[in-house]
Structures are given as C-alpha cells and as structure tokens.
Amino acid sequence: MKFNIRREVWRIQPHKFLQAFSQPGNREHQLWSFLCRLSLERQQDPLLISSEELATSSGLDEANIRQMLEIATNNGSAKLENPED
C-alpha cells in the first residue's frame, strides 16, 4: 500500500499578517513575530514554509497555526501553495 503524504506549504507576507485580524490576540502576535523573524533570517518575502515546520519551530499548535493562516487568506497575506485536490 502506498500513501501520499502532502505537506501544506504556505506563501506568507508577514508585514500584512496582523491586518487579517480585527483584534489580534497573543497567539496572532506570537506567530506574526515568528514569521517576521524567519522572513528576515531566510531573506524571503513572501516567506515559503509548511504549517508543520512552523509548529515545530515556533512551539505553537499546528491546528491553531492552520486556522490563523486560513483567516489570513482573506486579506491576501497568506496563500496555500499546494491545496488538496
């Protein structure tokens, strides 16, 4: 049996990320700070990263990260690069 494992790769614009939330809380600020730092370290804008890597590196819950990134798609600051068929 063969399994297809697909990672969610996101294209994220950290400078626009917080604007997607009407009242960003602590989680949103933590993720935003982490996204900005990674973007600078990797010299990538927009930043390309998987939600799995974000969870592992940041210590935040992957389900929460996915939820925040999905909300951020509304203002165009995040986009799923390889959506499930």
Coordinates of N, CA and C in Angstrom, one line a residue:
M1 N 0.9 -1.2 0.0 CA 0.0 0.0 0.0 C 0.9 1.2 0.0
K2 N 0.5 2.2 -0.8 CA 1.3 3.4 -0.9 C 0.5 4.6 -0.4
F3 N 1.1 5.4 0.4 CA 0.5 6.6 0.9 C 1.1 7.9 0.3
N4 N 0.2 8.8 0.0 CA 0.7 10.1 -0.5 C 0.7 11.0 0.7
I5 N 1.8 11.5 1.1 CA 1.9 12.5 2.2 C 2.2 13.8 1.6
R6 N 1.3 14.8 1.8 CA 1.5 16.1 1.3 C 1.6 17.1 2.4
R7 N 2.6 17.9 2.3 CA 2.8 19.0 3.3 C 2.1 20.2 2.8
E8 N 1.5 20.9 3.7 CA 0.9 22.2 3.4 C 2.0 23.3 3.3
V9 N 2.3 23.8 2.1 CA 3.3 24.9 2.0 C 2.5 26.2 1.8
W10 N 2.8 27.1 2.6 CA 2.2 28.4 2.6 C 3.1 29.5 2.1
R11 N 2.6 30.5 1.4 CA 3.3 31.7 1.0 C 2.7 32.8 1.8
I12 N 3.5 33.4 2.7 CA 3.0 34.3 3.7 C 3.8 35.6 3.6
Q13 N 3.0 36.7 3.7 CA 3.6 38.1 3.7 C 3.5 38.6 5.2
P14 N 4.5 38.4 5.9 CA 4.5 38.7 7.4 C 4.0 40.2 7.7
H15 N 4.5 41.1 6.8 CA 4.1 42.5 7.1 C 2.6 42.8 7.0
K16 N 1.9 41.9 6.3 CA 0.4 42.1 6.2 C -0.4 41.2 7.1
F17 N 0.3 40.2 7.8 CA -0.4 39.2 8.5 C -1.3 39.7 9.6
L18 N -0.9 40.6 10.5 CA -1.7 41.0 11.6 C -3.0 41.8 11.1
Q19 N -2.9 42.4 9.9 CA -4.0 43.1 9.4 C -5.2 42.2 9.1
A20 N -5.0 40.9 9.0 CA -6.1 40.0 8.7 C -7.1 39.8 9.9
F21 N -6.6 40.2 11.1 CA -7.4 40.0 12.3 C -7.9 41.3 12.8
S22 N -9.2 41.4 13.2 CA -9.8 42.6 13.7 C -9.2 43.0 15.0
Q23 N -9.0 42.0 15.9 CA -8.4 42.2 17.2 C -7.4 41.1 17.5
P24 N -6.2 41.2 16.9 CA -5.2 40.2 17.1 C -4.9 40.0 18.6
G25 N -4.9 38.7 19.0 CA -4.5 38.4 20.4 C -3.1 37.9 20.5
N26 N -2.8 37.3 21.6 CA -1.4 36.8 21.9 C -0.9 35.8 20.9
R27 N -1.8 34.8 20.5 CA -1.4 33.8 19.5 C -1.0 34.4 18.2
E28 N -1.8 35.4 17.7 CA -1.6 36.0 16.5 C -0.3 36.8 16.5
H29 N 0.0 37.5 17.6 CA 1.2 38.3 17.8 C 2.4 37.4 17.8
Q30 N 2.3 36.2 18.5 CA 3.4 35.3 18.6 C 3.8 34.7 17.2
L31 N 2.8 34.3 16.5 CA 3.0 33.8 15.1 C 3.6 34.9 14.2
W32 N 3.0 36.1 14.3 CA 3.5 37.2 13.5 C 5.0 37.5 13.8
S33 N 5.3 37.5 15.0 CA 6.7 37.8 15.4 C 7.6 36.7 14.9
F34 N 7.2 35.5 15.0 CA 8.0 34.4 14.4 C 8.1 34.4 12.9
L35 N 7.0 34.8 12.2 CA 7.0 34.9 10.8 C 8.0 36.0 10.3
C36 N 8.0 37.1 11.0 CA 8.9 38.2 10.7 C 10.3 37.8 10.9
R37 N 10.6 37.2 12.0 CA 12.0 36.7 12.2 C 12.5 35.8 11.2
L38 N 11.7 34.8 10.8 CA 12.0 33.8 9.8 C 12.2 34.4 8.4
S39 N 11.3 35.4 8.1 CA 11.4 36.1 6.8 C 12.8 36.8 6.7
L40 N 13.2 37.5 7.8 CA 14.5 38.2 7.8 C 15.6 37.2 7.8
E41 N 15.6 36.1 8.6 CA 16.7 35.2 8.6 C 16.9 34.5 7.2
R42 N 15.8 34.2 6.6 CA 15.8 33.5 5.3 C 15.9 34.4 4.1
Q43 N 15.7 35.7 4.4 CA 15.7 36.8 3.4 C 14.7 36.4 2.3
Q44 N 13.5 36.0 2.8 CA 12.3 35.7 1.9 C 11.2 36.6 2.2
D45 N 10.6 37.2 1.3 CA 9.4 38.0 1.4 C 8.7 37.9 0.1
P46 N 7.7 37.1 -0.1 CA 7.0 36.4 0.9 C 7.8 35.1 1.4
L47 N 7.4 34.7 2.6 CA 8.0 33.5 3.2 C 7.3 32.3 2.7
L48 N 8.1 31.3 2.3 CA 7.5 29.9 2.0 C 7.8 29.0 3.1
I49 N 6.8 28.4 3.7 CA 7.0 27.5 4.8 C 5.8 26.6 5.0
S50 N 6.0 25.4 5.5 CA 4.9 24.5 5.8 C 4.4 24.8 7.2
S51 N 3.1 24.5 7.4 CA 2.5 24.6 8.7 C 3.2 23.7 9.7
E52 N 3.6 22.5 9.3 CA 4.3 21.6 10.1 C 5.6 22.2 10.6
E53 N 6.4 22.8 9.8 CA 7.6 23.4 10.1 C 7.4 24.6 11.1
L54 N 6.3 25.4 10.8 CA 6.0 26.5 11.7 C 5.7 26.0 13.1
A55 N 4.9 24.9 13.2 CA 4.6 24.4 14.5 C 5.8 23.8 15.3
T56 N 6.6 23.1 14.6 CA 7.8 22.6 15.2 C 8.8 23.7 15.6
S57 N 9.0 24.7 14.8 CA 10.0 25.7 15.1 C 9.5 26.7 16.1
S58 N 8.2 27.0 16.1 CA 7.6 28.0 17.0 C 7.1 27.5 18.3
G59 N 6.8 26.2 18.3 CA 6.2 25.7 19.6 C 4.7 25.9 19.7
L60 N 4.1 26.5 18.7 CA 2.7 26.8 18.7 C 2.0 25.5 18.1
D61 N 0.7 25.4 18.4 CA -0.1 24.2 17.9 C -0.4 24.3 16.4
E62 N -0.1 23.2 15.7 CA -0.3 23.3 14.3 C -1.7 23.6 13.8
A63 N -2.7 23.0 14.6 CA -4.1 23.3 14.2 C -4.4 24.8 14.4
N64 N -3.9 25.4 15.4 CA -4.1 26.9 15.6 C -3.4 27.7 14.5
I65 N -2.2 27.2 14.1 CA -1.5 27.9 13.0 C -2.2 27.8 11.7
R66 N -2.7 26.6 11.4 CA -3.5 26.5 10.2 C -4.8 27.4 10.2
Q67 N -5.4 27.4 11.4 CA -6.6 28.3 11.5 C -6.3 29.8 11.3
M68 N -5.2 30.2 11.9 CA -4.8 31.6 11.7 C -4.4 31.9 10.2
L69 N -3.7 31.0 9.6 CA -3.3 31.1 8.2 C -4.5 31.2 7.3
E70 N -5.5 30.3 7.6 CA -6.7 30.3 6.8 C -7.4 31.7 6.9
I71 N -7.4 32.2 8.1 CA -8.0 33.6 8.3 C -7.2 34.6 7.5
A72 N -5.9 34.5 7.5 CA -5.1 35.4 6.8 C -5.2 35.4 5.3
T73 N -5.8 34.3 4.8 CA -6.0 34.2 3.3 C -7.1 35.3 2.9
N74 N -7.9 35.7 3.8 CA -8.9 36.7 3.5 C -8.4 38.1 3.0
N75 N -7.2 38.4 3.6 CA -6.6 39.7 3.2 C -5.5 39.5 2.3
G76 N -5.2 38.3 1.8 CA -4.1 38.0 0.9 C -2.8 37.9 1.5
S77 N -2.7 37.9 2.8 CA -1.3 37.8 3.4 C -0.8 36.4 3.5
A78 N -1.7 35.4 3.3 CA -1.3 34.0 3.3 C -2.0 33.3 2.2
K79 N -1.3 32.4 1.5 CA -1.9 31.6 0.4 C -1.3 30.2 0.5
L80 N -2.2 29.2 0.4 CA -1.8 27.8 0.4 C -1.3 27.5 -1.0
E81 N 0.0 27.1 -1.1 CA 0.6 26.9 -2.4 C 0.2 25.6 -3.0
N82 N -0.1 24.6 -2.2 CA -0.4 23.3 -2.8 C -1.7 22.7 -2.2
P83 N -2.8 23.4 -2.5 CA -4.1 22.9 -1.9 C -4.4 21.5 -2.2
E84 N -5.1 20.8 -1.3 CA -5.6 19.4 -1.5 C -6.6 19.4 -2.6
D85 N -6.5 18.4 -3.4 CA -7.5 18.3 -4.5 C -8.8 17.8 -4.1

